[in-house]
Coordinates of N, CA, C and O and ligand atoms in Angstrom, one line a residue:
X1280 N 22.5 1.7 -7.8 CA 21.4 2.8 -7.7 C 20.9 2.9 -6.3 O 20.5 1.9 -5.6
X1281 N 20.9 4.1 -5.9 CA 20.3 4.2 -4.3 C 18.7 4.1 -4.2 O 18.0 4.5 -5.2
X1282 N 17.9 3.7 -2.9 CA 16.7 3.5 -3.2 C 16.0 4.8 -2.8 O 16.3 5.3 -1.7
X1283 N 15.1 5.4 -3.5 CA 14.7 6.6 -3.0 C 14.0 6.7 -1.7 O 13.6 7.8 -1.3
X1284 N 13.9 5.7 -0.9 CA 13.0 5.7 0.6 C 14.6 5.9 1.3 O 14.6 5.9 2.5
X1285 N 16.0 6.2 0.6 CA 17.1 6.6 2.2 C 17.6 8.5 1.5 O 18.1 8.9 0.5
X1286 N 17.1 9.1 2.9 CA 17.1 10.2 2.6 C 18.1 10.6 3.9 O 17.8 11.6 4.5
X1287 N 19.0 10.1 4.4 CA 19.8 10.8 5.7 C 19.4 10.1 7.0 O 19.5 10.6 8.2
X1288 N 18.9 8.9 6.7 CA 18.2 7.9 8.0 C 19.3 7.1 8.9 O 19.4 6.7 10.0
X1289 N 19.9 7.1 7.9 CA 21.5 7.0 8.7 C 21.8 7.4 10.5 O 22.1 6.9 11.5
X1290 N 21.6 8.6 9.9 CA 22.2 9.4 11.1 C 22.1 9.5 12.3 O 22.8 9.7 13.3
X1291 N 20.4 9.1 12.0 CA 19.9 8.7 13.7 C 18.7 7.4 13.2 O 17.5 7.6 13.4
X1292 N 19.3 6.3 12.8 CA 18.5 5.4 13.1 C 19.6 4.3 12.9 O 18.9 3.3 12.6
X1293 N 20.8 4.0 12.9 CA 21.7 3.3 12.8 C 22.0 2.5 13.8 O 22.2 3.2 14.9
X1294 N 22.2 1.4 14.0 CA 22.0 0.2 15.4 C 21.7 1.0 16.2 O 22.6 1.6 16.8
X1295 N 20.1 1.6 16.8 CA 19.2 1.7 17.0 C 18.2 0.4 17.4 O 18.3 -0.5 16.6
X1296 N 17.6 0.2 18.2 CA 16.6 -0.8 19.0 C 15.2 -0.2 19.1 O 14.6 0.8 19.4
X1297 N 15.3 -1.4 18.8 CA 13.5 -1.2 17.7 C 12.6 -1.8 18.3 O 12.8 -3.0 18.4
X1298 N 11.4 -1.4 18.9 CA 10.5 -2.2 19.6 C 9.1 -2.2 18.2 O 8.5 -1.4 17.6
X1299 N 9.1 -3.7 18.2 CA 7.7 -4.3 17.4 C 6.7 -4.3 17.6 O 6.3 -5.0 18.5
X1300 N 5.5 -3.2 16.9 CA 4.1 -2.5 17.6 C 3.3 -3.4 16.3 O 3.8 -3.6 15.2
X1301 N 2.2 -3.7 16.8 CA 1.2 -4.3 16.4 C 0.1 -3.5 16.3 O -0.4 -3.5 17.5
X1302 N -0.6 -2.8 15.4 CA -2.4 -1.9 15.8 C -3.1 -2.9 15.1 O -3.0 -3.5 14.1
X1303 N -4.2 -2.8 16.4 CA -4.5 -2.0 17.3 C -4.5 -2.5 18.4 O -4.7 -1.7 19.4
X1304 N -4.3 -3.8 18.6 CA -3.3 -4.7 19.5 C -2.7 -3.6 20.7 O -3.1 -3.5 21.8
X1305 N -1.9 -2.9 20.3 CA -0.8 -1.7 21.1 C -1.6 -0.7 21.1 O -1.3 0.1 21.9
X1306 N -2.8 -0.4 20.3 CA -3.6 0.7 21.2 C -4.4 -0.2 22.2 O -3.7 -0.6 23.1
X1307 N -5.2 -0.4 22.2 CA -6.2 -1.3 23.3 C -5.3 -1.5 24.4 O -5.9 -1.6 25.5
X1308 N -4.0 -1.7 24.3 CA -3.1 -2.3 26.3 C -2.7 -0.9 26.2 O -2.0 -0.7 27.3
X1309 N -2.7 0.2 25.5 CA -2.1 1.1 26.1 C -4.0 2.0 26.4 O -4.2 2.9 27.3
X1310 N -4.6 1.6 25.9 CA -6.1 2.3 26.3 C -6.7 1.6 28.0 O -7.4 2.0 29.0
X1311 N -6.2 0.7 27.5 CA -6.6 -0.3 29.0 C -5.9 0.1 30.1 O -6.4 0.3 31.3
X1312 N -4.5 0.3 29.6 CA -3.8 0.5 31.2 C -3.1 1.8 31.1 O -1.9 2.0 31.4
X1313 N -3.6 2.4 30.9 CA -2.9 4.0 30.7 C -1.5 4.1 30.4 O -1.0 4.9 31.2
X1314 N -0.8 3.6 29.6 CA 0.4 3.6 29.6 C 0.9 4.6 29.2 O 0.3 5.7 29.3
X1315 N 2.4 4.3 28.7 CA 3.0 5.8 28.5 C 2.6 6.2 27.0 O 2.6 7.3 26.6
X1316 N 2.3 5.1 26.3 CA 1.9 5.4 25.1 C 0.8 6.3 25.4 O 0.9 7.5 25.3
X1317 N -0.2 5.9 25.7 CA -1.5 6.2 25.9 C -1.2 8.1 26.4 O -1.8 9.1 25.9
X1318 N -0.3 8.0 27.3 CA -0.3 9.4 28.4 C 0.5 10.3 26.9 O 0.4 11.5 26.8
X1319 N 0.9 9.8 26.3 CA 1.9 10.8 25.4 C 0.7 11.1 24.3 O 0.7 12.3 23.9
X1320 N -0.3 10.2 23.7 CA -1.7 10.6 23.1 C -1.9 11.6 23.9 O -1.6 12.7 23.5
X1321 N -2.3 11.3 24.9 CA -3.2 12.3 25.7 C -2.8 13.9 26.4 O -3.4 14.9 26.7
X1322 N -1.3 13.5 26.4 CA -1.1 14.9 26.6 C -0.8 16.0 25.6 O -0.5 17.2 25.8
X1323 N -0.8 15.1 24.3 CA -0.8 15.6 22.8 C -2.0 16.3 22.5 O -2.3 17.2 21.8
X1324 N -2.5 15.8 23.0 CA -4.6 16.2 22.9 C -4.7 17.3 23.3 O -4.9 18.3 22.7
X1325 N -4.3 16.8 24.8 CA -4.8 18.1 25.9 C -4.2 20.0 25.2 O -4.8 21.1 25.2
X1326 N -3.1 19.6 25.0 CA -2.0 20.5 24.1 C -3.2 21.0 22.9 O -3.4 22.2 22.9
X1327 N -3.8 20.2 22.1 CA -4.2 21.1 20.9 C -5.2 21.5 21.2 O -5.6 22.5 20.7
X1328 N -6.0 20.6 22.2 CA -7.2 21.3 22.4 C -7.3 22.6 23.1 O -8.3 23.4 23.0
X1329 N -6.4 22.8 23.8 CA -6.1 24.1 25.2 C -5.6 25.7 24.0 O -5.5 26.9 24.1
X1330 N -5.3 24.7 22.8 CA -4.0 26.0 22.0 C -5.1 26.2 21.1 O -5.0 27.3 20.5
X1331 N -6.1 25.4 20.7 CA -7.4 25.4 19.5 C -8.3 26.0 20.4 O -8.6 27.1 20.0
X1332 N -8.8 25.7 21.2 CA -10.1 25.7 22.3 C -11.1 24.8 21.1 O -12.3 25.0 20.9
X1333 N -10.3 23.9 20.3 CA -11.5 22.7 19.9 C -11.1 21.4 19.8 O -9.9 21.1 19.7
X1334 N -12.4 20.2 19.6 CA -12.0 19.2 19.9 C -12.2 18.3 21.2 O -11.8 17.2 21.4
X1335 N -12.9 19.4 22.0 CA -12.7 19.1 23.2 C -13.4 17.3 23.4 O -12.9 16.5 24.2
X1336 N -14.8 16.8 22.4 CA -14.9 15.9 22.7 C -14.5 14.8 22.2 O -15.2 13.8 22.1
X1337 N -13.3 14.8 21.9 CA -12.2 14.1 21.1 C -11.1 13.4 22.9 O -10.3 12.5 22.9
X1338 N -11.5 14.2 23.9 CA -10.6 13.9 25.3 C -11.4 12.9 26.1 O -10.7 12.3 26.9
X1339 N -12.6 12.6 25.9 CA -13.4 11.7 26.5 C -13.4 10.1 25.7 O -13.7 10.1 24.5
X1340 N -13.2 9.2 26.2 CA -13.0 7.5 26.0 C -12.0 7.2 24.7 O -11.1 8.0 24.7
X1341 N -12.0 6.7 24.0 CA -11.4 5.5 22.7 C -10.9 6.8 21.9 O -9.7 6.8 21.5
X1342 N -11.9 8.2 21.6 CA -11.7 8.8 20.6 C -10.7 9.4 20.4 O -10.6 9.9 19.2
X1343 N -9.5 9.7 21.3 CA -8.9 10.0 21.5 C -7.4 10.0 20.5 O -6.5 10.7 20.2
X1344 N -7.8 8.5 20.3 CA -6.8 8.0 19.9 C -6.6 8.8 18.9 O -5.4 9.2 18.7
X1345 N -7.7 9.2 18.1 CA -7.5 9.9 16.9 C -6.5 11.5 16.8 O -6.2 12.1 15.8
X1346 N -6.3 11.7 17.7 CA -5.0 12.7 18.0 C -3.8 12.3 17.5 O -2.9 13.1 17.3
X1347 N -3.5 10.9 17.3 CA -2.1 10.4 17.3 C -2.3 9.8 15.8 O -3.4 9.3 15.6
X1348 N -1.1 9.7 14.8 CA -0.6 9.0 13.3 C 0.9 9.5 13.6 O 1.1 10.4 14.5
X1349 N 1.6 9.1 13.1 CA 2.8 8.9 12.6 C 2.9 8.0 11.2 O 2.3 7.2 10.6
X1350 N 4.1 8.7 10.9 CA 4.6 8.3 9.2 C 5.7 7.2 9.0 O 6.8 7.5 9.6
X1351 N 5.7 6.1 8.3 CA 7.5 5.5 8.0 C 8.0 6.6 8.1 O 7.4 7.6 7.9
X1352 N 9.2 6.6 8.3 CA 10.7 7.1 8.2 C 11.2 7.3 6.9 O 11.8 8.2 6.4
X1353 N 10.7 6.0 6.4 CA 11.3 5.5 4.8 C 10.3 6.4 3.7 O 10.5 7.4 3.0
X1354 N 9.0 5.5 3.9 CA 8.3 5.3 2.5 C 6.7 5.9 2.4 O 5.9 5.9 1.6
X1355 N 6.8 6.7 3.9 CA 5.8 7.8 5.0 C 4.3 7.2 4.9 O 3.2 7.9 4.8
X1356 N 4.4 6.2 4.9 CA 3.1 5.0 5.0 C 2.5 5.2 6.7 O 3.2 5.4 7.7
X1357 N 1.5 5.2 6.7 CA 1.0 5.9 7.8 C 0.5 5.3 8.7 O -0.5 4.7 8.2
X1358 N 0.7 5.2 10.0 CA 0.8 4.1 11.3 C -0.5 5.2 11.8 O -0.6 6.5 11.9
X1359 N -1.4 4.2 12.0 CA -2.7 4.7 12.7 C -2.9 3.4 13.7 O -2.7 2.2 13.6
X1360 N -3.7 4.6 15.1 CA -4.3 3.2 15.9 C -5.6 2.2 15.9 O -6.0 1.4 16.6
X1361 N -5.8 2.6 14.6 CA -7.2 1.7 14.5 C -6.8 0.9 13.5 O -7.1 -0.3 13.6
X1362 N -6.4 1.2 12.6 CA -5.1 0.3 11.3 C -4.4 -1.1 11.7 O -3.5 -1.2 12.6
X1363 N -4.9 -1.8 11.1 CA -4.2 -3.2 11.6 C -2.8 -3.4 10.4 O -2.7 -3.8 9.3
X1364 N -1.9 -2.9 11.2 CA -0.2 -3.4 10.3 C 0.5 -3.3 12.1 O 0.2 -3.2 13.3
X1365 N 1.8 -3.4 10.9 CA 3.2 -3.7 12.4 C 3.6 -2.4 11.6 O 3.6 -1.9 10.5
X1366 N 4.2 -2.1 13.1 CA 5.9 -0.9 12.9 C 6.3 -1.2 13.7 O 5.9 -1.9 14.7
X1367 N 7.8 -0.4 13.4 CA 8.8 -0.6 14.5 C 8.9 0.6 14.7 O 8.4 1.5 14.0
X1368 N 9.5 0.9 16.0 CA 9.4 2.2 16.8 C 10.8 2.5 17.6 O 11.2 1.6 18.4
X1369 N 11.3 3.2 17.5 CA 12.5 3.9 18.2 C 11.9 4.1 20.1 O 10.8 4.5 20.4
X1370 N 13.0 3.6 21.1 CA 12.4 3.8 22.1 C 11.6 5.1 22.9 O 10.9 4.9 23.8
X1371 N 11.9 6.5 22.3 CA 10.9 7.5 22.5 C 9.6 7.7 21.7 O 8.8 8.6 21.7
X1372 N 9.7 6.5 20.8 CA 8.0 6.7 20.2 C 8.4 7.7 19.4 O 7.3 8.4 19.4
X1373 N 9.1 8.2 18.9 CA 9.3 9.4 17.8 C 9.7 9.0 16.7 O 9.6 9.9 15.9
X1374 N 10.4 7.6 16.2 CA 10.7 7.3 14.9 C 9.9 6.0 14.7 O 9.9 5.1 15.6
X1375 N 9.2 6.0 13.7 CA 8.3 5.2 12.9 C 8.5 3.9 11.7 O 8.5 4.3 10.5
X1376 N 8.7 2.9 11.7 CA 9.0 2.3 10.7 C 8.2 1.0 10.1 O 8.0 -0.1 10.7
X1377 N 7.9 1.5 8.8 CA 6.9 -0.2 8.6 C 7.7 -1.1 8.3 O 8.9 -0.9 8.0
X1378 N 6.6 -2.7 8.4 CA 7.3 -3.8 8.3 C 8.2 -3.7 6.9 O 9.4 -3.8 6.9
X1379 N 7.4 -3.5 5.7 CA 8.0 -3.4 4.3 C 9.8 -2.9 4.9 O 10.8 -3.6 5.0
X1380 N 9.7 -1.6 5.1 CA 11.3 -0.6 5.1 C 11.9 -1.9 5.9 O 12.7 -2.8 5.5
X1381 N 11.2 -1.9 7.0 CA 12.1 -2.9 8.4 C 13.0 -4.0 7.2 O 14.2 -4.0 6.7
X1382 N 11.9 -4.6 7.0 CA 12.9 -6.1 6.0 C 14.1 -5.6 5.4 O 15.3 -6.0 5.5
X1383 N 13.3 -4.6 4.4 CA 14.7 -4.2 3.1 C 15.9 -3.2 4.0 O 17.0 -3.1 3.6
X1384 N 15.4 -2.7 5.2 CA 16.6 -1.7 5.9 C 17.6 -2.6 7.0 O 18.8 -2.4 7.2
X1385 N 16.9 -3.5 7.4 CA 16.9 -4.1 8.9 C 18.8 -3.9 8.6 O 19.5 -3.0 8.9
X1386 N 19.2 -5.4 7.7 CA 20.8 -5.5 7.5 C 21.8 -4.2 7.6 O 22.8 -4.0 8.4
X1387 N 21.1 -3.2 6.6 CA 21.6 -2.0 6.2 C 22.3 -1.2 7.9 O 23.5 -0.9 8.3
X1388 N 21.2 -1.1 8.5 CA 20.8 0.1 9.9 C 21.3 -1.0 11.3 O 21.6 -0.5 12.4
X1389 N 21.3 -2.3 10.8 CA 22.0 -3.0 11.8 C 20.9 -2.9 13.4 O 21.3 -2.7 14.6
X1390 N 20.1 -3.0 13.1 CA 18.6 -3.1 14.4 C 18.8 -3.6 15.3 O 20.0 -3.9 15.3
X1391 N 18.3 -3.8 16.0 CA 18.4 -4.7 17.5 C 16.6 -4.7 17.7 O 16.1 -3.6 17.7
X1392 N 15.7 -5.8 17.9 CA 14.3 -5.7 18.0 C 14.2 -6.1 19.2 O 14.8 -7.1 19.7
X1393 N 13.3 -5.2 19.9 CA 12.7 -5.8 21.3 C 11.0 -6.1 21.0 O 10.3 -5.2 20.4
X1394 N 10.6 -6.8 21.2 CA 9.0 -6.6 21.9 C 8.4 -5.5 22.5 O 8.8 -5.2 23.7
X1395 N 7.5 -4.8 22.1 CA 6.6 -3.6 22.7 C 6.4 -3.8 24.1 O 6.5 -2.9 24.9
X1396 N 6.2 -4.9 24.3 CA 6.2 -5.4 25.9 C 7.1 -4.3 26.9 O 6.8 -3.5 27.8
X1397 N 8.5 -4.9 26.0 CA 9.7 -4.3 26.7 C 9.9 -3.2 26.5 O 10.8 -2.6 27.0
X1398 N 8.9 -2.5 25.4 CA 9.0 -0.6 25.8 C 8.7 0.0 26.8 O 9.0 1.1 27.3
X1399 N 7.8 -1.1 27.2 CA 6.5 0.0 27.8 C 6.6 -0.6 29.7 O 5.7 -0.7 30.6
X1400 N 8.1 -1.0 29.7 CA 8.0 -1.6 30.8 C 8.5 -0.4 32.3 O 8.4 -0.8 33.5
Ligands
LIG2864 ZN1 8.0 2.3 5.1

């Protein structure tokens, strides 16, 4: 029986290298040092705010963060930066995966895991 969380994940998440994110752990070092995480929030903001003309006080300190969620891949469990879980992340921060999927997928998808460290280097 196939599990209903594999819908075509194959295709692009297949020995794939996976960096290990921690929230909110990984927001706070990317709020602290402006990282690229942080700059891709932020210029996600700047974007809806400029195409909305609202929101605007959503661009000033912490609150920001709230511009940014992402979904599992799998089981669409939802990665927030104030949410304390783990995911794994594809090196352009575009694919999403919780710990749960990671375990039951890891063998399947054949991963390679780095440390968040080493994303954001
Ligand atoms: Zn999941």
């Amino acid at each position: 029986m196939s599990d209903w969380r594999l819908n075509g994940q194959e295709e692009y998440l297949s020995n794939k290298t996976l960096y290990k994110i921690t929230f909110p752990a990984f927001w706070e070092t990317a709020y602290k040092g402006k990282n690229a995480f942080f700059q891709k929030i932020e210029r996600y903001a700047k974007e809806h705010v400029e195409a909305t003309n609202r929101g605007h006080e959503y661009l000033e300190g912490e609150k920001i963060q709230h511009f940014w969620h992402e979904h599992c891949e799998f089981c669409w469990e939802k990665a927030l930066t104030d949410k304390t879980g783990t995911f794994y992340c594809t090196e352009d921060m575009y694919h999403w995966i919780c710990e749960e999927c990671f375990d039951d997928f890891r063998e399947k998808f054949g991963w390679l895991v780095k440390s968040a460290e080493e994303l954001l280097l």
